[in-house]
Structure formats: structure tokens, C-alpha cells
Amino acid sequence: MTFNSLTFIAFFAIVVLLHSLPFSWRTKKINLLIASYVFYAAWNPPFILLLWASTLIDWQVAHWIDRTEEPSRRRLIMLLSVVFNLGMLGYFKYGGFLLQSFQSLAAMAGVDYTPPAWDIVLPIGISFYTFVTMSYTLDVYLRRARPGDSFLNFALFVTYFPHLVAGPILRPTDLLPQFERESRATGQQVRWGLMLMMLGLFNKVVIADGLLAPVADKVYGAKDALTTLDAWFGTLAFSGQIFCDFAGYTTTAIGASLVLGISLIDNFRYPYAAIGFSDFWRRWHISLSTWLRDYLYVPLGGNRKGPGRTNVNLMLTMLLGGLWHGAAWTFVVWGGLHGLFLVGERLLKQAWGHLALWKGWGGRLLLGALTYALVNVTWVFFRAHEFPNAWRVLGAMLGFGAPGKPVLTTWLIVSVAVPVAAMLAIHAYMRERELHVEVARRPVALVGVVCGAMLFLTVATQGGSSAFIYFQF
Amino acid sequence: MPSSISSSEENRPERIEPGQLGSQPYVRPLPEMRAGTAVLIALFAFAIALAGWEVYWRAWGAEPAIRNSPGLWAIQRGRLDHGEGHKTVIIGSSRMLFDVQLPVWEQVGGERPIQLAIEGTSPLPVMEQLADDPKFTGQLVIGVAPDLFFTGATYMADKFELYPKETPSERVAQWLSMTLLEPWLAFYDEDFALIKVLKRQAWPAREGVPNFLSVRKLSVGQADRNTHMWSKVENDPEYARLCQKIWAQHFGDVPFGSEEVLHKKIVEQIDRAAQAAAKLRARGVPMVFVRAPTDADYRADENRWFPRATTWNVLLEKTGVPGIHFEDYPAMQGLRVPEWSHLATADAEKYTAALQPLVEQAFAAQHKGD
């Protein structure tokens, strides 16, 4: 079920009620585990078997690794988990993509090959929970942690419904310690959690789905050449949409979990105020970027093997990070562009990073604007789905190609300009600040009225229970 | 993302050492404020704003009704797969939805049909679904709104697309919505959604992009999708004129931009209908096409692009299915069509009373033919 659905409201009310009853901590955790399975099964019940398989295999593999001293044997057992998880991901998510790519390659070699139809339904959130379970096994393999004694805690760590289908991608250390000892939500946690849920749902329902998605759909769905203005507004709309959608999900997840007394880590930190791409990736989908850093970039050698190898490692990590998002070459290009920008930033920093210009507000503003513009360019490939569409939009954004036809009405332009301008102003203001600190500095009445207004606007928008964009990943 | 500049993980608890799992639980920082007061004010402000919003729409003429949602359509479609596949099913576009009154049909014929017509959408995708569903063995009434049927338009495809892939969560949400919200809240209607309201304000037109008006609320529905015209369309001349103006936005434009393409589309749709009809006939399902009344400029535009001789007549001929065209029956003349496309509620009742026996006769003739 999605957070922005009536089913979730009813589900969450029951979960909170059960969690507040005077049961033992173990019973409460069992309730949460069952609730999490219900949450997942509400999409497609049979896929719960995959979740169970992933949970059981990584639990067992982690213990085998822990009991094994011989390095080659430990490595072999670790690979069992990696092969199982990536195999499952490959079959469900990348099977069709691999077949199509093979067909294209064969066609280039002059071989006429038609692959069989690949009508496999993608289990929702599979990319997220496979990374969660793998992190457990890999942490044990890398001797960063020892496996726990409680299968219940582990199963709940994997399945805990707030993070299950769209992250944050948690590590054992993020959740398991919280499950080990009884915790009861304080009144302040409940109240702040509810406020975060209001903020998250407002972002998703009103801003992402209500205002921005129709513009992105209109521009990226247009058949004819676009004007530069329309192409930019469509892309700005998508960049705002994907942030408000994904950050809205995460904020709701953090709030829902806090109401239950469980703290989840942040996944976003005002990314559109980033100055440079390394800064961007410390602010965007933080749990994925740190996962890729710890389990891919660092094992590849990170920055320890010289500048050339560092750049190669960066590119590899980003290309695979792009592919993680979706089974299409456009996602690979998206990741590749981010890799190139990270490499470029490193080189530019080495050459001119010492200049005083970049320390002043003018230089920082310039770099921030450049980063935002380039991030928007990368979003074109993320949103376009197919290269001809990407080139059409990108060409129009850069002023190339045939003169385009306007497609956006005045209302659609306003519905992008206002929320995107507000979003950028908020990101810039909050760049070095924390939300809970800033909220506490405002008058209580103002905070209450703003929360009430967000709740009203969310209800009055009457959004359907449309899925969050990242569910498909 | 990996960068050689920083690898800090400010937000995460420190890495734990082997054997020390559980030593440092992460605790999210909270605002130091009177959050309880803030939440109370938020709930109060929300309640006041929501009450005002509800009062505003009720004063404007809105009334609570069951939403014509994809989930509601899926419930009715599901009846065919759960023991009611032998019943009479109505498919078509909004005219079959608004103009056929199920209680009158039941009163005249003794059985309440299943209403699967979808506004703004050709019935052909649903006809094809039913043709491929062996559980459907009943009778089929197929509405023909020429500008939708013969162009294959599917503006509300989400309705018939949901049924085969509806999740348990969506079914529960539908039930909660039609039990707890829809019967009580007048503002809870697609036409009154905040973004739609903002969109239809008088924004200045941008050069080259006309501000087309979207179709407004026309009907009021019930749980079994029995639907009738909204009283405001019937009783508020200004609102009726607005609805006419919305239809008129596209009058005069040749569909698909060229008569050649339009003709090709018409032929395609008739072929699709013939194929689906053949499958249904092979299973012994009697069918009838129905053309409901239209009026004034709407009718003139339909007759211009979809003349009866080259569309309706060909459809009946190619499919071998009988048809009931409103022009052929005196009882279907002179009915009130406030916005040129759908019947006023009282006239829809008269129309249904006249239509039902004709449909039964058509079915009976096909059964005899068997």
C-alpha cells in the first residue's frame, strides 16, 4: 500500500493502536513484523515469498560467514548471498533489459534474433530490500559487525514497513540496536512524527503529483519539437517532482516510524542547494550513495590507488548506480553523467579549487546555480525513458533543433514557477540548518497553522493513491 | 555518492565493533518546542478550513455522491466473474451511463443490469475484454456515442485497465472511500479537487496555447454505478451553457486533423467491433447497439463527421448486430438534453422505459435465431 492511500491511514491507525497496548516488547515486534508483511502483501501477496527467501538466506549466510575463519571459504559463502540477491534482482528487474540489449547487439552483428516475451512483473521495492539484506551479510563478511542472535530482530530489520519499499536503505547498525531493547515512543516523538508525516504527504500529494507531474508529463509526452521555455519548465518540473515525491516518501516514513518510537536516518539534506556534485551526493538519496560508497567504491579501491584509478572507480560506481535505478540505457547515461561531473569536479578542484573566488557568496552562488543546471540536464535522461525523447528535450533546452511549439498554458507555467522557486529558496536557506531546530525557533501558533494548512491542502487536492516514483526501482 | 572529498556519515551512528551489536541506538533529534500545542492548532486549523471548504461546495449546489472511480467500475466488473456472468451488461460511454436508469430498467424488465459504461471512452476495449472472458454469458447492450466509438477514444482507460491488476490495497481503499467518505462529503468529488479548481481560473492565454476548458461535473452516481444528471446542469442555465461551451470547443474541427485519417479510424473501429461481436455470438451472447439522443450543435457536429449512413449503418451491417437508434422511435423524440449530450434525469427515466422493451425484443430475436 502507498502512504498516500486510505488503506494506509487505516493500517497505520491499527498498527499504532497495537503498538501502544501493554504487550511485551517481543509481542510488539511480532506485531510490527506481521504488519510489515501485510503492508507488503497488500500489493501482490505472492511476492512476499521473495522477501522471506531473501531474509532467510542472508540470515543463514551471515551466521555461516561468522562461524568460518578460512578467508576463501568466507568469501565463497559471501558470494552465495551476493549471487542470490543480485540474481533475484537480475531476473525480475534486468531480464527484459538484457534480452533487448542482446537483441540489439545481435542486430548490429547482422543476426536477426527475436527474444522470447519477458512478461515478468517487478516485485515492488526489490532493489531496496535486496540492498538492505546484502548490507547485513557484507558487514559481517567485512567484520564490521557480528550477526545478531535474534531472527525476529533481523526479519523486522529487513521488513520494517516504513523503509521496506523505497528506503532509506538501512544498515544493521541503523535499526537492530533499536530493536534489541524496548523503546516506547515519547509524546514529543509522536507529535513530531505526525508533523513530519503531514509535511511528507503534502510534498507528495500537492507538490509532486498535483502541481509538477502534469507539467513534466505534458512536456515529455509531447510529440512535436518543443520551445526552449517549455523544455526547461518540463525538466524543472520533473526535478522538483522527483525530489518532492522521493523526499516526501522518506519524510513520511521517518515520521511514521517516529510515531512508533523508532528513529530512521535521513535520506535527503536539501540537495538543490548543493555546491558541486560531491556535495549533491551527500544530500541526495544519502542511504544509496553511502551504500554504493561502502560496498562498491571502497572495495574497488576508492581513492587509494591513484588519481586515474579513482576516476575509473567513480565512473564504475556511478554507472552501476544509474543501472540500479532502472533497467534502461537512459539510466546508465544518467549515472554516467553524474560520474563525469564528479570526475570533472575533482580535476577542476585540483586546478582552481584554491582560488578565493569560490569562498565568497558570489562564487558559491554561481557554483550552486551551475550544479543545479547540470543536475537538471541529467534528469532529462532519467525522465525521458528513450533516447530520441531525451535528445528532443535536451536539444530544445539548449536551443538546438527545429523551432518548437509551445505546449504549456499559463497555469502550467505558474504551477511550476511558484513551487520550484519556493523549493530552491527553502533549500538555500536550510542548506546548513536542521529542520527540527528551525521549526523550534518559530512561534508555536505559526507552526500549527502551517501544518494545518498543509493537511488541508493535501486533503483538498484529493490525490489518488498514485505510486511513488521510486517504488519502480 | 562516493567522492574523494568526504566520506563522512554524519547522520549514522558510528560503526559498531564485532560483538557489540546494539550498543549505540540512533535517536532522531526532536524540536524543543510545545509540539502538542502545535499539533492541536494544526488539527483545529485543518478542521476549520475543511468545514469551510465543505460549506462552500454545498452552497454551490454540490451533494455527496459515490465517485465514479476505477475502483467502483472494478467492483461492478468483478460481479461478472463472481456468479453474475449471465446478466445483462451495459457498456458504452457517458450517454449509456447517464441516460439508462437502472431502477426503471429493473421495474420494466424485472432484472437490474450491470452498468459498465465509461464516460469519455469507447466501449470497444471493454467489449473485447468481455469477448475474451468465458465467464460472461449474459446479454450485452453497447452504447454508441459516434465521436468516441468511431474514433476509438479512451480518455478514461484507467477504469477498465485497473480491474485485471487491482491490488488488495486498492480494493480496501475503494471500500473505505465509498463507506466512510463519499456518502458524507460533498467536496470529495474529482471536479472540486483543489488543483482542478486552480487550473480552471481565468489565467491569461499564452500565445499559441489555447486554454481549453475541461469537462465539468455532469452527473451524480450511486454504489452500483446507477448515474443521473446532476441537478445543477438541469436547473442552472448558466452552468448548462458552460457545459455546452466546453463541448463546442472542438466543434468544426475534423477529428485527427484529416478526413482521410478519420475514415481509416472509423473502418478500424468497425472491424474491431465485428471481431468482438463474432466471438460473443459464438458463445451465444445476444447483443444490441444503442444510439442515445443528442441535440442542437452537438448533434449537428456528430452528423457532420459521423453521418449515420457511413458509420452506424455500416456498423450494424458488418457486425450483424441489431441497433436501436433514437431517431427511429417516437418515444425517444423530444426529450430534454440540457447540455446537448445527456438527458435530464426525468427524461432519462422515460428513455429507459422506452428502450428496455426494445432491447429485450432484440435479445429475444437473437435467442430465437439460435
Coordinates of C-alpha atoms in Angstrom, one line a residue, chain A residues 4-465:
Chain A
N4 CA -1.0 8.4 0.4
S5 CA -3.9 6.0 0.5
L6 CA -6.9 5.5 2.7
T7 CA -5.7 1.9 3.3
F8 CA -2.5 3.2 4.8
I9 CA -4.4 5.5 7.2
A10 CA -6.5 2.6 8.5
F11 CA -3.5 0.3 8.6
F12 CA -1.3 2.8 10.4
A13 CA -4.0 3.5 13.0
I14 CA -4.3 -0.2 13.8
V15 CA -0.5 -0.6 14.0
V16 CA -0.2 2.4 16.3
L17 CA -3.0 1.1 18.5
L18 CA -1.5 -2.3 18.8
H19 CA 1.9 -0.8 19.5
S20 CA 0.6 1.3 22.3
L21 CA -1.1 -1.6 24.1
P22 CA 0.8 -3.0 27.1
F23 CA 2.2 -6.0 25.3
S24 CA 5.7 -7.3 25.9
W25 CA 8.5 -5.9 23.6
R26 CA 8.7 -9.2 21.8
T27 CA 5.0 -9.2 21.1
K28 CA 5.1 -5.7 19.8
K29 CA 7.9 -6.6 17.5
I30 CA 6.0 -9.6 16.2
N31 CA 3.0 -7.3 15.6
L32 CA 5.3 -5.0 13.7
L33 CA 6.7 -7.8 11.6
I34 CA 3.2 -9.2 10.8
A35 CA 2.0 -5.7 9.9
S36 CA 5.0 -5.2 7.7
Y37 CA 4.2 -8.4 5.8
V38 CA 0.6 -7.2 5.4
F39 CA 1.9 -3.9 4.2
Y40 CA 4.0 -5.6 1.5
A41 CA 1.4 -8.3 0.6
A42 CA -1.2 -5.5 0.0
W43 CA 0.4 -5.0 -3.4
N44 CA 0.9 -8.6 -4.6
P45 CA 0.8 -11.3 -2.0
P46 CA 2.9 -14.0 -3.8
F47 CA 5.9 -11.7 -3.8
I48 CA 6.2 -12.0 -0.1
L49 CA 7.9 -15.3 -0.8
L50 CA 10.8 -13.5 -2.3
L51 CA 11.1 -11.3 0.8
W52 CA 11.1 -14.4 3.0
A53 CA 13.7 -16.1 0.8
S54 CA 16.0 -13.0 0.9
T55 CA 15.6 -12.7 4.7
L56 CA 16.2 -16.4 5.4
I57 CA 19.2 -16.8 3.1
D58 CA 21.0 -13.7 4.4
W59 CA 20.3 -14.6 8.0
Q60 CA 21.8 -18.0 7.4
V61 CA 24.7 -16.9 5.2
A62 CA 25.7 -14.2 7.8
H63 CA 26.0 -16.8 10.5
W64 CA 27.9 -19.2 8.3
I65 CA 30.4 -16.4 7.5
D66 CA 30.7 -15.6 11.1
R67 CA 31.5 -19.2 12.1
T68 CA 34.0 -19.6 9.3
E69 CA 37.6 -18.4 9.7
E70 CA 39.2 -19.6 6.4
P71 CA 39.2 -16.5 4.1
S72 CA 38.5 -18.3 0.8
R73 CA 35.6 -20.1 2.3
R74 CA 34.2 -16.9 3.9
R75 CA 34.4 -15.3 0.5
L76 CA 32.6 -18.2 -1.2
I77 CA 29.8 -18.1 1.3
M78 CA 29.5 -14.3 1.0
L79 CA 29.3 -14.7 -2.8
L80 CA 26.3 -17.1 -2.2
S81 CA 24.4 -14.2 -0.8
V82 CA 25.5 -11.8 -3.5
V83 CA 24.7 -14.2 -6.3
F84 CA 21.3 -14.9 -4.8
N85 CA 20.3 -11.3 -4.2
L86 CA 21.7 -9.9 -7.4
G87 CA 20.4 -13.0 -9.3
M88 CA 16.9 -12.3 -8.0
L89 CA 17.3 -8.6 -8.9
G90 CA 18.6 -9.6 -12.3
Y91 CA 15.8 -12.0 -13.1
F92 CA 13.0 -9.7 -12.1
K93 CA 14.4 -6.3 -13.0
Y94 CA 17.0 -6.7 -15.7
G95 CA 15.9 -9.9 -17.6
G96 CA 14.0 -8.0 -20.2
F97 CA 16.7 -5.3 -20.5
L98 CA 19.4 -7.9 -21.0
L99 CA 17.4 -9.7 -23.7
Q100 CA 16.7 -6.4 -25.5
S101 CA 20.3 -5.4 -25.3
F102 CA 21.4 -8.8 -26.6
Q103 CA 18.9 -8.4 -29.5
S104 CA 20.3 -5.0 -30.4
L105 CA 23.9 -6.4 -30.3
A106 CA 22.9 -9.3 -32.4
A107 CA 21.2 -7.0 -34.9
M108 CA 24.4 -4.9 -35.1
A109 CA 26.3 -8.1 -35.9
G110 CA 23.7 -8.8 -38.6
V111 CA 22.0 -11.6 -36.7
D112 CA 18.2 -11.5 -36.7
Y113 CA 17.3 -12.7 -33.2
T114 CA 13.9 -12.2 -31.6
P115 CA 14.0 -12.9 -27.8
P116 CA 11.0 -14.6 -26.1
A117 CA 8.5 -12.3 -24.5
W118 CA 9.6 -11.3 -20.9
D119 CA 6.4 -10.5 -19.1
I120 CA 7.8 -10.5 -15.6
V121 CA 6.1 -8.3 -13.0
L122 CA 8.7 -6.4 -11.0
P123 CA 8.3 -7.0 -7.3
I124 CA 7.9 -3.6 -5.6
G125 CA 10.8 -2.4 -3.7
I126 CA 13.1 -5.3 -4.6
S127 CA 16.1 -3.0 -5.3
F128 CA 15.7 -1.6 -1.8
Y129 CA 15.3 -4.7 0.3
T130 CA 18.0 -6.7 -1.6
F131 CA 20.5 -4.0 -0.8
V132 CA 19.3 -4.0 2.9
T133 CA 19.8 -7.7 3.3
M134 CA 23.1 -7.7 1.4
S135 CA 24.4 -4.9 3.6
Y136 CA 23.9 -7.3 6.6
T137 CA 25.9 -10.1 5.0
L138 CA 28.6 -7.8 3.7
D139 CA 29.0 -6.1 7.1
V140 CA 29.5 -9.5 8.7
Y141 CA 31.9 -10.5 5.9
L142 CA 33.9 -7.3 6.2
R143 CA 33.9 -7.8 10.0
R144 CA 32.2 -4.5 10.6
A145 CA 29.5 -6.3 12.7
R146 CA 28.6 -9.7 14.0
P147 CA 25.3 -11.3 13.3
G148 CA 22.7 -10.9 16.0
D149 CA 21.1 -13.6 18.0
S150 CA 17.5 -12.8 17.2
F151 CA 16.0 -13.9 14.0
L152 CA 12.9 -11.8 14.9
N153 CA 15.0 -8.7 15.1
F154 CA 16.7 -9.4 11.8
A155 CA 13.4 -10.2 10.0
L156 CA 12.0 -7.0 11.3
F157 CA 15.1 -5.0 10.3
V158 CA 14.6 -6.3 6.7
T159 CA 10.9 -6.0 6.6
Y160 CA 10.0 -3.0 8.8
F161 CA 7.3 -1.3 6.7
P162 CA 8.3 2.4 6.8
H163 CA 11.6 1.7 4.9
L164 CA 10.7 -1.5 3.1
V165 CA 9.8 -0.4 -0.4
A166 CA 11.6 2.9 -1.0
G167 CA 14.2 3.2 1.7
P168 CA 16.1 4.7 3.3
I169 CA 18.4 1.8 2.6
L170 CA 19.2 0.9 6.2
R171 CA 22.2 -0.9 7.6
P172 CA 22.0 -3.3 10.5
T173 CA 23.5 -0.6 12.7
D174 CA 20.7 1.8 11.9
L175 CA 17.9 -0.4 13.2
L176 CA 19.0 -3.6 15.0
P177 CA 20.2 -1.8 18.2
Q178 CA 16.8 -0.1 18.4
F179 CA 15.0 -3.5 18.2
E180 CA 17.3 -5.0 20.9
R181 CA 15.9 -3.0 23.8
E182 CA 12.4 -1.9 24.5
S183 CA 11.6 1.6 23.4
R184 CA 8.4 3.4 23.8
A185 CA 7.6 6.5 21.7
T186 CA 7.6 9.7 23.8
G187 CA 4.8 12.2 23.4
Q188 CA 7.3 14.5 21.6
Q189 CA 8.3 11.8 19.2
V190 CA 4.7 11.1 18.4
R191 CA 3.9 14.7 17.8
W192 CA 7.0 15.5 15.7
G193 CA 6.4 12.2 13.8
L194 CA 2.9 13.4 12.9
M195 CA 4.1 16.7 11.8
L196 CA 6.7 15.1 9.5
M197 CA 4.0 12.9 8.1
M198 CA 2.0 16.0 7.2
L199 CA 5.0 17.5 5.6
G200 CA 5.8 14.4 3.6
L201 CA 2.3 13.8 2.3
F202 CA 2.0 17.5 1.4
N203 CA 5.1 17.2 -0.7
K204 CA 3.9 14.1 -2.4
V205 CA 0.2 14.8 -3.0
V206 CA 0.1 18.6 -3.5
I207 CA 3.5 19.5 -5.0
A208 CA 4.8 16.4 -6.8
D209 CA 1.5 14.8 -8.0
G210 CA -0.8 17.9 -8.0
L211 CA 1.4 20.7 -9.4
L212 CA 4.5 19.3 -11.0
A213 CA 3.8 15.9 -12.5
P214 CA 1.2 17.2 -15.1
V215 CA 3.8 19.6 -16.5
A216 CA 6.6 17.0 -16.7
D217 CA 4.1 14.6 -18.3
K218 CA 2.9 17.2 -20.8
V219 CA 6.4 18.2 -21.9
Y220 CA 8.0 14.7 -22.0
G221 CA 4.8 13.3 -23.6
A222 CA 4.7 15.9 -26.4
K223 CA 5.2 14.6 -29.9
D224 CA 6.5 17.7 -31.6
A225 CA 9.6 19.8 -31.2
L226 CA 9.4 22.0 -28.0
T227 CA 10.3 25.6 -27.3
T228 CA 13.3 26.2 -25.0
L229 CA 11.0 27.6 -22.3
D230 CA 8.7 24.6 -22.4
A231 CA 11.6 22.2 -22.3
W232 CA 13.2 23.9 -19.3
F233 CA 9.9 24.1 -17.5
G234 CA 9.2 20.5 -18.1
T235 CA 12.6 19.5 -16.8
L236 CA 12.4 21.8 -13.8
A237 CA 9.0 20.3 -13.1
F238 CA 10.5 16.8 -13.1
S239 CA 13.4 17.8 -10.9
G240 CA 11.0 19.2 -8.4
Q241 CA 8.6 16.3 -8.8
I242 CA 11.2 13.6 -8.2
F243 CA 12.5 15.4 -5.1
C244 CA 9.1 16.1 -3.6
D245 CA 8.0 12.5 -4.4
F246 CA 11.0 10.7 -3.0
A247 CA 11.8 13.1 -0.1
G248 CA 8.1 13.2 0.6
Y249 CA 8.1 9.4 0.9
T250 CA 11.1 9.4 3.1
T251 CA 9.8 12.2 5.4
T252 CA 6.5 10.3 5.8
A253 CA 8.4 7.1 6.5
I254 CA 10.6 8.8 9.1
G255 CA 7.5 10.4 10.7
A256 CA 5.5 7.1 10.7
S257 CA 8.4 5.3 12.3
L258 CA 9.0 8.0 14.9
V259 CA 5.3 7.7 15.9
L260 CA 6.2 4.1 16.8
G261 CA 9.3 5.2 18.7
I262 CA 11.8 4.0 16.1
S263 CA 14.3 6.5 14.6
L264 CA 15.2 6.3 10.9
I265 CA 18.2 8.1 9.3
D266 CA 17.8 11.0 6.9
N267 CA 17.9 10.3 3.2
F268 CA 17.9 13.9 1.9
R269 CA 19.5 17.2 3.0
Y270 CA 18.3 20.0 0.8
P271 CA 20.1 18.7 -2.4
Y272 CA 19.2 21.5 -4.7
A273 CA 21.4 23.8 -2.6
A274 CA 24.4 21.6 -3.3
I275 CA 27.6 23.3 -4.4
G276 CA 29.2 20.7 -6.7
F277 CA 28.3 17.1 -7.4
S278 CA 30.1 15.6 -4.5
D279 CA 28.1 17.9 -2.3
F280 CA 25.0 16.9 -4.2
W281 CA 25.5 13.2 -3.5
R282 CA 26.0 13.9 0.2
R283 CA 22.5 15.4 0.1
W284 CA 20.5 13.3 -2.4
H285 CA 19.5 9.7 -1.6
I286 CA 22.2 9.6 1.1
S287 CA 21.5 6.0 2.1
L288 CA 22.1 4.8 -1.5
S289 CA 25.2 6.9 -2.0
T290 CA 26.8 5.7 1.2
W291 CA 25.8 2.1 0.4
L292 CA 27.5 2.3 -3.0
R293 CA 30.5 4.0 -1.4
D294 CA 30.9 1.4 1.3
Y295 CA 30.1 -1.7 -0.7
L296 CA 31.3 -0.8 -4.2
Y297 CA 33.5 2.2 -4.4
V298 CA 35.7 1.4 -1.4
P299 CA 36.1 -2.3 -2.3
L300 CA 37.1 -1.2 -5.8
G301 CA 39.9 0.7 -4.3
G302 CA 38.3 4.0 -3.7
N303 CA 40.8 6.9 -3.9
R304 CA 43.6 4.8 -2.6
K305 CA 45.1 3.7 -5.9
G306 CA 46.0 6.9 -7.5
P307 CA 44.0 9.6 -9.4
G308 CA 43.4 7.6 -12.6
R309 CA 42.0 4.6 -10.8
T310 CA 40.0 6.9 -8.5
N311 CA 38.3 8.3 -11.6
V312 CA 37.6 4.9 -13.0
N313 CA 36.2 3.7 -9.7
L314 CA 33.9 6.8 -9.6
M315 CA 32.7 6.2 -13.1
L316 CA 32.0 2.5 -12.5
T317 CA 30.2 3.2 -9.3
M318 CA 28.0 5.9 -10.9
L319 CA 27.3 3.8 -13.9
L320 CA 26.1 0.9 -11.7
G321 CA 24.3 3.4 -9.5
G322 CA 22.4 4.5 -12.6
L323 CA 21.6 1.0 -13.6
W324 CA 20.3 0.3 -10.1
H325 CA 17.6 2.9 -10.8
G326 CA 16.2 1.2 -13.8
A327 CA 16.7 -1.3 -16.5
A328 CA 17.4 1.0 -19.4
W329 CA 20.4 2.6 -21.0
T330 CA 19.0 6.1 -20.3
F331 CA 19.6 5.4 -16.5
V332 CA 23.1 4.3 -17.3
V333 CA 23.7 7.6 -19.1
W334 CA 22.2 9.4 -16.2
G335 CA 24.6 7.7 -13.8
G336 CA 27.5 8.2 -16.3
L337 CA 26.8 11.9 -16.5
H338 CA 27.0 12.1 -12.7
G339 CA 30.2 10.2 -12.8
L340 CA 31.7 12.5 -15.4
F341 CA 30.6 15.6 -13.4
L342 CA 32.2 14.1 -10.2
V343 CA 35.4 13.4 -12.1
G344 CA 35.4 16.8 -13.7
E345 CA 34.8 18.4 -10.3
R346 CA 37.8 16.6 -8.9
L347 CA 40.0 17.8 -11.7
L348 CA 38.8 21.4 -11.6
K349 CA 39.2 21.5 -7.8
Q350 CA 42.8 20.4 -8.1
A351 CA 43.5 23.1 -10.7
W352 CA 41.5 26.0 -9.4
G353 CA 40.0 25.0 -6.1
H354 CA 42.3 27.2 -4.1
L355 CA 41.0 30.4 -5.7
A356 CA 39.4 32.8 -3.2
L357 CA 36.6 33.4 -5.7
W358 CA 34.9 30.2 -4.6
K359 CA 34.9 31.1 -1.0
G360 CA 32.7 34.3 -1.4
W361 CA 29.0 34.2 -1.7
G362 CA 29.1 35.2 -5.4
G363 CA 31.3 32.3 -6.3
R364 CA 29.3 29.8 -4.2
L365 CA 26.0 31.1 -5.7
L366 CA 27.5 30.7 -9.2
L367 CA 28.7 27.1 -8.5
G368 CA 25.3 26.3 -6.8
A369 CA 23.4 27.5 -9.9
L370 CA 25.7 25.6 -12.2
T371 CA 25.3 22.4 -10.2
Y372 CA 21.5 22.8 -10.2
A373 CA 21.5 23.4 -14.0
L374 CA 23.7 20.4 -14.7
V375 CA 21.6 18.2 -12.3
N376 CA 18.6 19.2 -14.4
V377 CA 20.4 18.2 -17.6
T378 CA 21.0 14.7 -16.1
W379 CA 17.3 14.4 -15.1
V380 CA 16.4 14.6 -18.8
F381 CA 17.8 11.1 -19.3
F382 CA 16.2 9.9 -16.1
R383 CA 12.7 11.1 -17.2
A384 CA 12.8 10.6 -21.0
H385 CA 12.8 6.8 -20.9
E386 CA 14.1 6.7 -24.5
F387 CA 17.0 8.5 -26.2
P388 CA 15.1 10.1 -29.0
N389 CA 12.9 11.8 -26.5
A390 CA 15.9 12.8 -24.3
W391 CA 17.6 14.4 -27.3
R392 CA 14.5 16.2 -28.3
V393 CA 14.0 17.7 -24.8
L394 CA 17.7 18.4 -24.3
G395 CA 18.1 19.9 -27.8
A396 CA 15.2 22.3 -27.0
M397 CA 16.7 23.2 -23.6
L398 CA 20.0 24.1 -25.3
G399 CA 18.3 25.9 -28.2
F400 CA 19.2 23.4 -30.9
G401 CA 16.9 21.8 -33.4
A402 CA 13.8 22.9 -35.2
P403 CA 11.7 25.7 -33.8
G404 CA 9.3 24.3 -31.3
K405 CA 5.7 24.6 -30.5
P406 CA 4.6 25.9 -27.0
V407 CA 2.6 23.3 -25.1
L408 CA 2.3 24.7 -21.6
T409 CA -0.5 27.0 -20.7
T410 CA 0.0 30.0 -18.4
W411 CA -1.4 28.0 -15.5
L412 CA 1.1 25.1 -16.1
I413 CA 4.0 27.6 -16.1
V414 CA 2.8 29.2 -12.9
S415 CA 2.3 25.7 -11.3
V416 CA 6.0 25.1 -11.9
A417 CA 7.4 28.5 -11.3
V418 CA 5.9 29.0 -7.8
P419 CA 6.7 25.7 -6.1
V420 CA 10.2 25.4 -7.7
A421 CA 11.1 28.9 -6.7
A422 CA 9.8 28.2 -3.2
M423 CA 11.7 24.9 -3.1
L424 CA 15.0 26.5 -4.2
A425 CA 14.6 29.3 -1.6
I426 CA 13.9 26.7 1.1
H427 CA 16.9 24.6 0.1
A428 CA 19.2 27.6 0.0
Y429 CA 18.0 28.8 3.4
M430 CA 18.2 25.3 5.0
R431 CA 21.5 24.3 3.4
E432 CA 23.4 24.4 6.7
R433 CA 20.4 24.2 9.0
E434 CA 18.4 21.4 10.6
L435 CA 14.6 21.2 10.3
H436 CA 13.8 20.5 14.0
V437 CA 16.0 23.4 15.1
E438 CA 14.4 25.9 12.6
V439 CA 10.8 24.7 13.5
A440 CA 11.5 25.1 17.2
R441 CA 12.6 28.7 16.6
R442 CA 9.2 29.7 15.1
P443 CA 6.1 30.6 17.1
V444 CA 4.1 27.6 18.0
A445 CA 0.9 29.1 16.5
L446 CA 2.6 29.6 13.2
V447 CA 3.9 26.0 13.1
G448 CA 0.5 24.8 13.9
V449 CA -1.3 26.9 11.3
V450 CA 1.3 25.8 8.6
C451 CA 0.9 22.2 9.5
G452 CA -2.9 22.5 9.4
A453 CA -2.7 24.3 6.1
M454 CA -0.6 21.5 4.6
L455 CA -3.0 18.9 5.9
F456 CA -6.0 20.8 4.4
L457 CA -4.3 21.3 1.1
T458 CA -3.4 17.6 0.9
V459 CA -7.0 16.6 1.6
A460 CA -8.4 19.2 -0.8
T461 CA -6.1 18.1 -3.6
Q462 CA -7.8 14.7 -3.4
G463 CA -4.8 12.9 -4.9
G464 CA -5.4 9.4 -5.9
S465 CA -3.2 6.8 -4.3

